[in-house]
CSV table of C-alpha atoms and ligand atoms in Angstrom, one decimal:
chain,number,residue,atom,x,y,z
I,1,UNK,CA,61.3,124.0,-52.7
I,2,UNK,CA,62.8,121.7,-50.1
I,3,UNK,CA,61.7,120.2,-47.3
I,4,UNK,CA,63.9,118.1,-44.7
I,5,UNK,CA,62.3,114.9,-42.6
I,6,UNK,CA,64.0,114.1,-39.7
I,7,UNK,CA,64.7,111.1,-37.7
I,8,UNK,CA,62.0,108.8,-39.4
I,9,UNK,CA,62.1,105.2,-39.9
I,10,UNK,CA,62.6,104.3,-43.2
I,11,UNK,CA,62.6,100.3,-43.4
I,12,UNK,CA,63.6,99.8,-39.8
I,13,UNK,CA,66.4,102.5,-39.7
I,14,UNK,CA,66.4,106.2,-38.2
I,15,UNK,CA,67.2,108.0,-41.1
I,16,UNK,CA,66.9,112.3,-43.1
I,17,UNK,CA,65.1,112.2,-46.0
I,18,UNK,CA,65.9,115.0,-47.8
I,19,UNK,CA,63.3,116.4,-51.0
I,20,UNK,CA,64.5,118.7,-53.6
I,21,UNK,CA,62.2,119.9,-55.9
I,22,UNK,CA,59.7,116.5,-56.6
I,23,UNK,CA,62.3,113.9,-55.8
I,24,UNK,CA,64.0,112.1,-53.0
I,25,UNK,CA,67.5,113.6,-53.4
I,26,UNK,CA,69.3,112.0,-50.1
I,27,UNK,CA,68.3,109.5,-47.2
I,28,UNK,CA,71.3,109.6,-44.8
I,29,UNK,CA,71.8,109.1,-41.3
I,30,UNK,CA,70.6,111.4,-38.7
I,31,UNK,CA,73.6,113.3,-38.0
I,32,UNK,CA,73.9,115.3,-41.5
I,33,UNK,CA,71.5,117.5,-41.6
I,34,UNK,CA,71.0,120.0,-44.7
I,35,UNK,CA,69.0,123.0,-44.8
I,36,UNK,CA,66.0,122.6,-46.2
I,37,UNK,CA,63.0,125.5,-46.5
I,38,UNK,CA,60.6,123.0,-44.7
I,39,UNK,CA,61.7,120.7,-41.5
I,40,UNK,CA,59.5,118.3,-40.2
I,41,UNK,CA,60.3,116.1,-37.3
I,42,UNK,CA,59.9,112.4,-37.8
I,43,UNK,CA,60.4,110.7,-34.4
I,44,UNK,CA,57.9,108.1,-33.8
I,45,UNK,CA,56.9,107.9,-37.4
I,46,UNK,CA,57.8,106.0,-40.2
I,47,UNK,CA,57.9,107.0,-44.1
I,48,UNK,CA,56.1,104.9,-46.6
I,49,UNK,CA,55.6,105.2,-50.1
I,50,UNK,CA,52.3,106.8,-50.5
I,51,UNK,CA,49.7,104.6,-52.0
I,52,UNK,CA,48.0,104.2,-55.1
I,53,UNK,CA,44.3,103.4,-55.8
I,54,UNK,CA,44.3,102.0,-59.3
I,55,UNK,CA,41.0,102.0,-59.8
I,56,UNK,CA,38.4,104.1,-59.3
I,57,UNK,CA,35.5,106.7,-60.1
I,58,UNK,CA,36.3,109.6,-57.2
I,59,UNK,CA,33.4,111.7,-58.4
I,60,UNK,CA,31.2,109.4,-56.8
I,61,UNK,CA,31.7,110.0,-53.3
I,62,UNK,CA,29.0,112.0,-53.9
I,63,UNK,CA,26.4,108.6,-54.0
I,64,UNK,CA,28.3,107.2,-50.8
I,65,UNK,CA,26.2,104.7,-48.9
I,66,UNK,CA,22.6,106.1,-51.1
I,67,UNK,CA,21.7,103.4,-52.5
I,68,UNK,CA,23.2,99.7,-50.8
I,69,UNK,CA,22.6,96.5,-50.6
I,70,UNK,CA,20.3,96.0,-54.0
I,71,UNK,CA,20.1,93.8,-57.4
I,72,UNK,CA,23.3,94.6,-59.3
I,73,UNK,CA,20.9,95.8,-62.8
I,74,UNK,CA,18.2,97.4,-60.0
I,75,UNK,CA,20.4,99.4,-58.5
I,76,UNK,CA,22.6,100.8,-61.4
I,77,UNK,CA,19.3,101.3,-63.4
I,78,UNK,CA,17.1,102.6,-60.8
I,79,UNK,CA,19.5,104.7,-58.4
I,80,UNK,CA,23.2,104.9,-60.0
I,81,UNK,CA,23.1,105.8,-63.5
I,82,UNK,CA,19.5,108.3,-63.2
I,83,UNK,CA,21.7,110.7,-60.7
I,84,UNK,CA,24.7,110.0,-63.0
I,85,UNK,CA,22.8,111.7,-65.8
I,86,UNK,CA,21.5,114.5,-63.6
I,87,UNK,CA,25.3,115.7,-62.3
I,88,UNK,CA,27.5,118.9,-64.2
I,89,UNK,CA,31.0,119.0,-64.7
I,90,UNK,CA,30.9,121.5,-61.1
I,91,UNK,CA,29.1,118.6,-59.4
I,92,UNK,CA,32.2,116.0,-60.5
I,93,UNK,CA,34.3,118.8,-59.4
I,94,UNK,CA,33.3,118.8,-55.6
I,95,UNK,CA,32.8,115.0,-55.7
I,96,UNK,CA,36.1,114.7,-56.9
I,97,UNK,CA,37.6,116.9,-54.4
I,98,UNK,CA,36.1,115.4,-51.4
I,99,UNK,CA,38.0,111.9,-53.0
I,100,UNK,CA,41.1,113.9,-53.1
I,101,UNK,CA,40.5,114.9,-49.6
I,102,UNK,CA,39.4,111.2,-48.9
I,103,UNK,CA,42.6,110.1,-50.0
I,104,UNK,CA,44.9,112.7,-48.7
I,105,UNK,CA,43.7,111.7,-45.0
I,106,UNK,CA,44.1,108.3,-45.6
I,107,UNK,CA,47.8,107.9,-47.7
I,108,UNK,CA,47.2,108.0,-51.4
I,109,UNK,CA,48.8,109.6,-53.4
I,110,UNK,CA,48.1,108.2,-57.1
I,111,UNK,CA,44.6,107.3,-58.0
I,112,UNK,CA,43.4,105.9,-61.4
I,113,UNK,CA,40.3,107.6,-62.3
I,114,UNK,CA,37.3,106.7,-65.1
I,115,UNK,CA,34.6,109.3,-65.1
I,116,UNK,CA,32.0,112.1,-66.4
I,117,UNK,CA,33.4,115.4,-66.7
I,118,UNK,CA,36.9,115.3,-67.3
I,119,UNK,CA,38.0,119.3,-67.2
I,120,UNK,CA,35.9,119.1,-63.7
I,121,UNK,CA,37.9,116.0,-61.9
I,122,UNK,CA,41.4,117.6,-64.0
I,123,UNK,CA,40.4,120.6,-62.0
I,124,UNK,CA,40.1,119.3,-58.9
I,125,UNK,CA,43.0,117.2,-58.7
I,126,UNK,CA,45.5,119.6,-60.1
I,127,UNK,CA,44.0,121.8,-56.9
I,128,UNK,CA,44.2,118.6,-54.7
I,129,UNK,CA,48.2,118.6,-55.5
I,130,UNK,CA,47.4,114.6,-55.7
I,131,UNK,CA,48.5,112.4,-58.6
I,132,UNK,CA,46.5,110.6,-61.1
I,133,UNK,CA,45.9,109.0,-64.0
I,134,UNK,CA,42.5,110.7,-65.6
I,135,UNK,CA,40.1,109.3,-68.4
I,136,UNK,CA,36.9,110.2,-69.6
I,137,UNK,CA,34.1,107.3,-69.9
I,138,UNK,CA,33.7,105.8,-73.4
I,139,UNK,CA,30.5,104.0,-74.0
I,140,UNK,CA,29.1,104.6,-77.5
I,141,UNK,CA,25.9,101.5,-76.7
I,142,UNK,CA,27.1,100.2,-80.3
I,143,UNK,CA,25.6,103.5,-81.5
I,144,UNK,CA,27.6,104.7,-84.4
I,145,UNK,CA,26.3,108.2,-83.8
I,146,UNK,CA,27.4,108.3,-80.4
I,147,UNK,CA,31.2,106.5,-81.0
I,148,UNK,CA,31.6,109.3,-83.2
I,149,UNK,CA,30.7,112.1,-80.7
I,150,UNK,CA,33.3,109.7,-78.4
I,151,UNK,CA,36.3,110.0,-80.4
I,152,UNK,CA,36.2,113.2,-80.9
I,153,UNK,CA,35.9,114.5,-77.2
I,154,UNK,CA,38.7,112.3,-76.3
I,155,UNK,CA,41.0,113.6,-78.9
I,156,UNK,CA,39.7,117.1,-77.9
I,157,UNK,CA,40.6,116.2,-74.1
I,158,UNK,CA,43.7,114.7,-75.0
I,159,UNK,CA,44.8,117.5,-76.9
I,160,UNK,CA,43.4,119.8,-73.5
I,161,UNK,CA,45.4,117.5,-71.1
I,162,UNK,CA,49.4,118.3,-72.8
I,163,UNK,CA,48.1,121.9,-71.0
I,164,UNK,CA,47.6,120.5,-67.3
I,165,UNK,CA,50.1,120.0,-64.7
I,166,UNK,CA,52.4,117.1,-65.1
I,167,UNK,CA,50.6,115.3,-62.5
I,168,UNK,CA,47.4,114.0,-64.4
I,169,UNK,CA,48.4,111.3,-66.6
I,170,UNK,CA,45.5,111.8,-69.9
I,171,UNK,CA,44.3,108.3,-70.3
I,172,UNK,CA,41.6,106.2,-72.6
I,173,UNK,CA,38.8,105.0,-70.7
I,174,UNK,CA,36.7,102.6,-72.8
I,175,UNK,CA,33.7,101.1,-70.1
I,176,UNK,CA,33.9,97.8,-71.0
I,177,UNK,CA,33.7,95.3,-74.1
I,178,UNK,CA,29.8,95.1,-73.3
I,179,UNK,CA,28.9,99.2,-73.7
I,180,UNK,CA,31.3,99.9,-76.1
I,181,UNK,CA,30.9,98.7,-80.0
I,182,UNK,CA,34.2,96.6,-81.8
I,183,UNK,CA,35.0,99.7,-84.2
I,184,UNK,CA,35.4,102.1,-81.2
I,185,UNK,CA,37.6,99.5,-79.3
I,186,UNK,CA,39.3,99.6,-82.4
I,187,UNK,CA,39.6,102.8,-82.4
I,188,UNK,CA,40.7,103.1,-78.8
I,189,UNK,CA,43.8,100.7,-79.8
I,190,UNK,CA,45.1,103.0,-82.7
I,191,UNK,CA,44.3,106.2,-80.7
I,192,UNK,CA,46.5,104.7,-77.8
I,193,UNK,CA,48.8,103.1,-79.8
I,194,UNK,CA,49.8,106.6,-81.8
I,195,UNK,CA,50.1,108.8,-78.6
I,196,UNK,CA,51.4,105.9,-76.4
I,197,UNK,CA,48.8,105.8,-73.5
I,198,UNK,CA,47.5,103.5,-71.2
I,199,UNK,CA,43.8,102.1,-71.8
I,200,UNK,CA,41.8,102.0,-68.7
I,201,UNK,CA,39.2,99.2,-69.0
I,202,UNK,CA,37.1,97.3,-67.0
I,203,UNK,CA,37.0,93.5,-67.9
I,204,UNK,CA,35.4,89.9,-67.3
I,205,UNK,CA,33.5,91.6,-63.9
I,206,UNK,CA,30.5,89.9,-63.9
I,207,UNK,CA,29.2,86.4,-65.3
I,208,UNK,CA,27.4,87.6,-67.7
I,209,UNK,CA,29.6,89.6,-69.1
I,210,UNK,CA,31.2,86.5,-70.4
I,211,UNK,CA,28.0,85.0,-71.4
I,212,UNK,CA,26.8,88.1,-73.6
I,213,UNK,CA,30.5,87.8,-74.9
I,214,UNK,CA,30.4,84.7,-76.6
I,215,UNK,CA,26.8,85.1,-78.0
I,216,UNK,CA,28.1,88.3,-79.2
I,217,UNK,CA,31.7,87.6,-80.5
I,218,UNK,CA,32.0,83.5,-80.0
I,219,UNK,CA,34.6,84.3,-77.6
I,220,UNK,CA,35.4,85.2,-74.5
I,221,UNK,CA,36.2,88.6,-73.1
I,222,UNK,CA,40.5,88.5,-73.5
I,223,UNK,CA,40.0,86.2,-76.2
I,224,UNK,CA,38.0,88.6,-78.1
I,225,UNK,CA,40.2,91.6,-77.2
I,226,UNK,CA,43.2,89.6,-78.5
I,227,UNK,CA,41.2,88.7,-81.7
I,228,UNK,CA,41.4,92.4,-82.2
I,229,UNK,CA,44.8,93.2,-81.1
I,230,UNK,CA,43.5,95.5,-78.6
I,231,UNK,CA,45.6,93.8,-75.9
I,232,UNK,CA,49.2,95.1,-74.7
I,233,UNK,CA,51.6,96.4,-71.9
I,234,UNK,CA,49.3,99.8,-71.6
I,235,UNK,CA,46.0,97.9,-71.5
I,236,UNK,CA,44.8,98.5,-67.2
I,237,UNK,CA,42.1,95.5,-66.9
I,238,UNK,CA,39.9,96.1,-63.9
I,239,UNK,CA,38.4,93.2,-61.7
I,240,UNK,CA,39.2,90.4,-64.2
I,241,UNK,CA,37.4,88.0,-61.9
I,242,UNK,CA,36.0,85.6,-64.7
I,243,UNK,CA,38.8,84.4,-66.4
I,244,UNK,CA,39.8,80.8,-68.7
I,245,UNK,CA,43.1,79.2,-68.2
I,246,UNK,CA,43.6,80.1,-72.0
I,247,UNK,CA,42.6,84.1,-71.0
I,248,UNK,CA,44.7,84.2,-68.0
I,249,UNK,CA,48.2,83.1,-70.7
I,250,UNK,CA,46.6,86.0,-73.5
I,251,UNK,CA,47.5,88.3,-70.6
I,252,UNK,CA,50.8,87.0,-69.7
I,253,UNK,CA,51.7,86.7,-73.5
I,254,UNK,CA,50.5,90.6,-74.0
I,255,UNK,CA,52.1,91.9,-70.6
I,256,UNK,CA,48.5,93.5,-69.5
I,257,UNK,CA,48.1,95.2,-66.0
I,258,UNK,CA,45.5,93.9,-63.8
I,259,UNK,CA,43.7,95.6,-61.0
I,260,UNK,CA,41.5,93.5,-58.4
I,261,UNK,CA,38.8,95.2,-56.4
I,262,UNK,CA,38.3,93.6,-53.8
I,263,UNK,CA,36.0,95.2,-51.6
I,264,UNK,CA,33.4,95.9,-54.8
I,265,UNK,CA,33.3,92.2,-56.0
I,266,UNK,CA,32.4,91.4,-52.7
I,267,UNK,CA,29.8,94.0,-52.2
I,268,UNK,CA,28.2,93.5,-55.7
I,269,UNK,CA,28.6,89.5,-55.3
I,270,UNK,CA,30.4,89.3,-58.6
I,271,UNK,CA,33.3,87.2,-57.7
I,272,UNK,CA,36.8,86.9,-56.9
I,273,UNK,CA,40.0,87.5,-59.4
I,274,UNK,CA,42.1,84.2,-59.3
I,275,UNK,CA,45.1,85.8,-57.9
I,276,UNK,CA,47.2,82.8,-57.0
I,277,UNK,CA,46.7,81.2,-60.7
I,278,UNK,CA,47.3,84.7,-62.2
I,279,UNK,CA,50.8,84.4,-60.3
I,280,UNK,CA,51.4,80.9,-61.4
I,281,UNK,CA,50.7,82.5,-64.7
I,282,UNK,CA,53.8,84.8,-64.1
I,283,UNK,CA,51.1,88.0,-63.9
I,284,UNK,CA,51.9,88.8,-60.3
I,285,UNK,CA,54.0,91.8,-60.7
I,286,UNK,CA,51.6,92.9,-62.7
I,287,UNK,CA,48.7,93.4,-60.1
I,288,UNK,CA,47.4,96.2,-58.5
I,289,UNK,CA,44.6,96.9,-56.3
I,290,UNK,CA,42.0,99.8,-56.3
I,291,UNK,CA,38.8,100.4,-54.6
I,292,UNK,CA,36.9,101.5,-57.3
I,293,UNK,CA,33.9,103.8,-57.2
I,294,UNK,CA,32.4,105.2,-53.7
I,295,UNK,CA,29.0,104.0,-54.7
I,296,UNK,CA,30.6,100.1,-54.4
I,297,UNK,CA,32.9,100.8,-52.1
I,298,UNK,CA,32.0,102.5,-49.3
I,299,UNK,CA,35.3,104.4,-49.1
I,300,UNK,CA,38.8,105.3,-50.7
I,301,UNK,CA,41.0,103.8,-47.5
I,302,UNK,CA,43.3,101.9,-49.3
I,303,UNK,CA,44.9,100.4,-46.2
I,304,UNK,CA,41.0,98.8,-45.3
I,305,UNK,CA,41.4,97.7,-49.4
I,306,UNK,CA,44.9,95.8,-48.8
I,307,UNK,CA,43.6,94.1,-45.5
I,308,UNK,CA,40.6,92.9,-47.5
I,309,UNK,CA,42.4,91.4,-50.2
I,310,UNK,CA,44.2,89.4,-48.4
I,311,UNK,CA,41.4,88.0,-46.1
I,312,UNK,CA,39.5,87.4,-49.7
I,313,UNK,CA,42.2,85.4,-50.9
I,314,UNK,CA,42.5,83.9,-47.8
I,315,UNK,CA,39.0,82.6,-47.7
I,316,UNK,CA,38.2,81.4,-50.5
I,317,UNK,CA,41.6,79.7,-51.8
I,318,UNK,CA,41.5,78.0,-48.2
I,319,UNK,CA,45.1,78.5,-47.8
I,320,UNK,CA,46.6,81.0,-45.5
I,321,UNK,CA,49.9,81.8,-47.0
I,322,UNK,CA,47.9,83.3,-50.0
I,323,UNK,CA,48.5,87.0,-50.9
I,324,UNK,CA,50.4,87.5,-47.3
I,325,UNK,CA,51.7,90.9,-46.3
I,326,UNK,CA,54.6,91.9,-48.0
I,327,UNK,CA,52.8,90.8,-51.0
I,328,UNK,CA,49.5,92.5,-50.3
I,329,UNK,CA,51.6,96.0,-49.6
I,330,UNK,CA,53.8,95.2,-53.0
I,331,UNK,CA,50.3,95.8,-55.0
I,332,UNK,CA,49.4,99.0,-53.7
I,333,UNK,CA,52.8,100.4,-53.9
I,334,UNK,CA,55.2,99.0,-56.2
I,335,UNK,CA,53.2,97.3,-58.9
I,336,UNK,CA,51.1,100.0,-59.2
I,337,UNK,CA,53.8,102.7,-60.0
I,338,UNK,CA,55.2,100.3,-62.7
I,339,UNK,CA,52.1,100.2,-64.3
I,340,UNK,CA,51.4,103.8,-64.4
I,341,UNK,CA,55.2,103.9,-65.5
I,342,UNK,CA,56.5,106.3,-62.3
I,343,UNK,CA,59.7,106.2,-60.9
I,344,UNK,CA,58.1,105.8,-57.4
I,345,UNK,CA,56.8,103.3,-55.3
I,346,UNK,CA,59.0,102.9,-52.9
I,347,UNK,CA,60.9,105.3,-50.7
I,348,UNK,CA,64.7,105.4,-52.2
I,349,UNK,CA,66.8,108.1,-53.2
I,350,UNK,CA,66.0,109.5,-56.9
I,351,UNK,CA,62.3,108.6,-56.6
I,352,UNK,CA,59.5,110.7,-56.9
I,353,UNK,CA,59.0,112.5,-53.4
I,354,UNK,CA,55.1,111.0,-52.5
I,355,UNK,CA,56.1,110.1,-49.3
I,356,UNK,CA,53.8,109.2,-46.1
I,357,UNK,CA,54.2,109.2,-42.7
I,358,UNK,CA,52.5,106.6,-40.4
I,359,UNK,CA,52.0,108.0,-37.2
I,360,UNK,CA,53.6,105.4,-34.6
I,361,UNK,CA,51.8,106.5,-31.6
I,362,UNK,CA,48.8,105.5,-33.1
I,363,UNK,CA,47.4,102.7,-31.1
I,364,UNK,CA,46.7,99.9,-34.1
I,365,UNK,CA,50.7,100.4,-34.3
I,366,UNK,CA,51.6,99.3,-31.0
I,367,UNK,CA,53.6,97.4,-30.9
I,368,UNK,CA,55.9,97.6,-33.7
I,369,UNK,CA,56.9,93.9,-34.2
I,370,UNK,CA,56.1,94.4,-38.1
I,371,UNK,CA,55.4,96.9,-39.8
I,372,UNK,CA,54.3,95.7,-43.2
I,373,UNK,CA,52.2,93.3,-41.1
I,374,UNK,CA,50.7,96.4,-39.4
I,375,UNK,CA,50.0,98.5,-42.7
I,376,UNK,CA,48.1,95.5,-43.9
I,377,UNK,CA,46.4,93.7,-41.0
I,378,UNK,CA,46.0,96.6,-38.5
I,379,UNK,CA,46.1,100.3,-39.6
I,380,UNK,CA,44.0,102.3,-40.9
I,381,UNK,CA,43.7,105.8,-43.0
I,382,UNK,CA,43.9,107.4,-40.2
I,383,UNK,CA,47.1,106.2,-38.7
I,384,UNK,CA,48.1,108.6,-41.4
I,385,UNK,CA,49.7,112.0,-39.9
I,386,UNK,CA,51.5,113.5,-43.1
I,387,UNK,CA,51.8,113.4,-46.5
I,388,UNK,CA,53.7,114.3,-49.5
I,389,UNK,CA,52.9,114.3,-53.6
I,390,UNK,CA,55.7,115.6,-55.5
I,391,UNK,CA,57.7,117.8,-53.1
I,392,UNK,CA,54.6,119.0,-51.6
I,393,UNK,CA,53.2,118.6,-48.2
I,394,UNK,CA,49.6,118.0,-48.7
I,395,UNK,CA,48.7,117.2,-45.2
I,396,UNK,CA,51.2,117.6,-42.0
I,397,UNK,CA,49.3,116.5,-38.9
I,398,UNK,CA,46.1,115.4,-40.2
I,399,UNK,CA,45.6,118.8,-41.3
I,400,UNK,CA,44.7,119.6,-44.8
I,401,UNK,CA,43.8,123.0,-46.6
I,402,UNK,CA,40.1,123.6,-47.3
I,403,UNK,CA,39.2,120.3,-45.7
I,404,UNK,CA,35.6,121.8,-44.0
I,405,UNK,CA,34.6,123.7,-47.2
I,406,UNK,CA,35.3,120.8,-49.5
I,407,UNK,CA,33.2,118.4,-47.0
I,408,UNK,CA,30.2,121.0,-46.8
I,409,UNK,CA,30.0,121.7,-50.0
I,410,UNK,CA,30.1,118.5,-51.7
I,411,UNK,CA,27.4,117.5,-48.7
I,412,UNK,CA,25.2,120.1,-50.2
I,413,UNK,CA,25.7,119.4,-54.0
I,414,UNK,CA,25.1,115.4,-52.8
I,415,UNK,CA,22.0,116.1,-51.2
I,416,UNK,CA,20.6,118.3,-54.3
I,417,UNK,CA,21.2,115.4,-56.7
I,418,UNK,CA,19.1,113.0,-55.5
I,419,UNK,CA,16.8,115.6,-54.2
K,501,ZN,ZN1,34.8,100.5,-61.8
């Protein structure tokens, strides 16, 4: 398959992009022009790497805006986790399309997923033609019973995922140092260690999360995952917004991948990651940026996510050259593709085709005085008009395949569950 974009602006220039297969074989001037199966006409738009959402839980777009604005512990206990327990692996299915679908119309390409019902999100986003990296949540509630049960799925699913499409990246998902028992983190490390995959992991969130820490372990969160060795280059830590001089080195010295979450530590008040002092520390490369779950979010725009991190920043560092821009664009493009280990992330010949087209015409665009200053500050998912995951077009003109029966039926399966 091959597909020819004409006369689009990559970084300021009129230029062809030409896709072969999955990759980004030529960008050259406008004049050469190979055949290609597929044409599509890029004048007033501009190709952009398509963006990645390191960290989420898509199957919950099914809880968007049903339970807001309550007690952390109240809200998970009486409303989040009681429909949790209620949904089937055909339920995570249609959420999990409708957060492909989400993300499609709004530029992302790669999302980082932890959730219930692995086979049903795997389905849905080898359907979705989107990329992602796809765990299954480990929480064993230091039952020994349960860890058992844990590691066993997982190597069951990881032995299921060498039989999906090359696109979902099989991943370990342990919750969190705080649902999840020493031995099974343990576990987790070996596991990871022998098959070489990323650990997805939410860490140092919340306050208390610290405090239970060093009642539990006399530590604190990175300090006790470093007492155990579980730390290293494949580690993903969401949030990290709680975090010791001392904790913030451990991750430099271990090369661990950070994702802040802006929009959800704001919403559930539980803090800001220290970005600047994490790039002191040398960790800024290693920063990404993800929306998590629909139920904290509301949404999966991750041009919305990149504006607020920046304002966050802003605010509360009270200086206005922190996380500018270029920067800001930088974690939802390039560092994320280095931490999932993809040769993509920006748009260059020999790179993964996920390519997106901004729509120019689109007022929040106009005028064009900068246009990484316009991702960030001004646009939004729906400045959006094409896009591309490995070789394929996904959505050309805002239109996407099966977009009205994936919105009614995951409407119908949402309303049912807290029915
Ligand atoms: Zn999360």
């Amino acid at each position: 398959m091959s597909t020819l974009i004409k006369n689009v602006l990559v970084e300021g220039k009129k230029r062809n992009i030409y896709i072969e297969g999955n990759v980004i074989e030529e960008i050259s001037g406008t004049k050469s022009s190979k055949a290609a199966e597929f044409v599509i006409e890029g004048k007033d738009k501009a190709a952009i790497p398509g963006l990645f959402n390191a960290h989420t839980h898509a199957g919950t777009t099914l809880l968007r805006g049903y339970a807001d604005d309550m007690q952390l512990q109240e809200w998970l206990e009486t409303k989040i986790w009681p429909v949790e327990a209620k949904m089937t692996e055909d339920d995570v299915y249609w959420g999990t399309k409708l957060a492909c679908l989400e993300m499609i119309k709004s530029g992302t390409t790669f999302f980082n997923d932890m959730y219930w019902h692995w086979r049903g999100s795997a389905r849905a986003i080898a359907e979705s033609g989107i990329r992602a990296a796809l765990s299954a949540v480990f929480i064993d509630n230091f039952d020994e019973g349960v860890a058992n049960e844990q590691m066993k799925r997982n190597e069951a699913l990881y032995e299921e995922s060498k039989k999906q499409v090359e696109r979902i990246i099989f991943t370990l998902g342990p919750h969190a140092i705080y649902t999840v028992s020493e031995e099974s983190l343990c576990w987790v490390r070996d596991f990871a260690d022998k098959h070489d995959l990323l650990v997805h992991i939410h860490l140092s969130e919340i306050k208390e999360e610290v405090e239970d820490c060093i009642k539990r372990y006399g530590l604190r969160p990175v300090e006790f995952l470093d007492s155990i060795d579980f730390l290293s280059p494949r580690t993903i830590a969401c949030h990290c917004v709680h975090l010791s001089r001392k904790e913030m080195e451990l991750l430099k010295k271990h090369d661990v991948k950070i994702v802040h979450n802006p929009t959800s530590n704001m919403k559930l008040s539980s803090g800001r990651m220290p970005y600047e002092e994490l790039k002191r520390a040398g960790l800024h490369s290693n920063i990404a940026l993800g929306t998590d779950g629909c139920a904290s979010n509301n949404n999966l725009d991750m041009f919305e996510e990149m504006k607020i991190a920046s304002l966050f920043q802003k605010a509360f560092s009270g200086d206005t050259t922190c996380l500018p821009a270029n920067e800001t664009f930088e974690l939802a493009t390039r560092n994320a593709a280095k931490m999932f280990r993809l040769n993509s992330g920006v748009i260059a010949e020999g790179k993964l085709a996920d390519v997106v087209l901004l729509d120019l015409k689109k007022v929040e665009l106009v005028p064009n005085h900068n246009l990484t200053s316009n991702i960030v500050y001004s646009a939004n998912g729906s400045c959006v008009d094409t896009v591309i995951c490995d070789g394929r077009i996904l959505m050309e003109g805002r239109h996407v395949e099966g977009e009205d029966e994936i919105k009614d039926k995951a409407k119908e399966i949402a309303y049912e569950l807290v029915r």
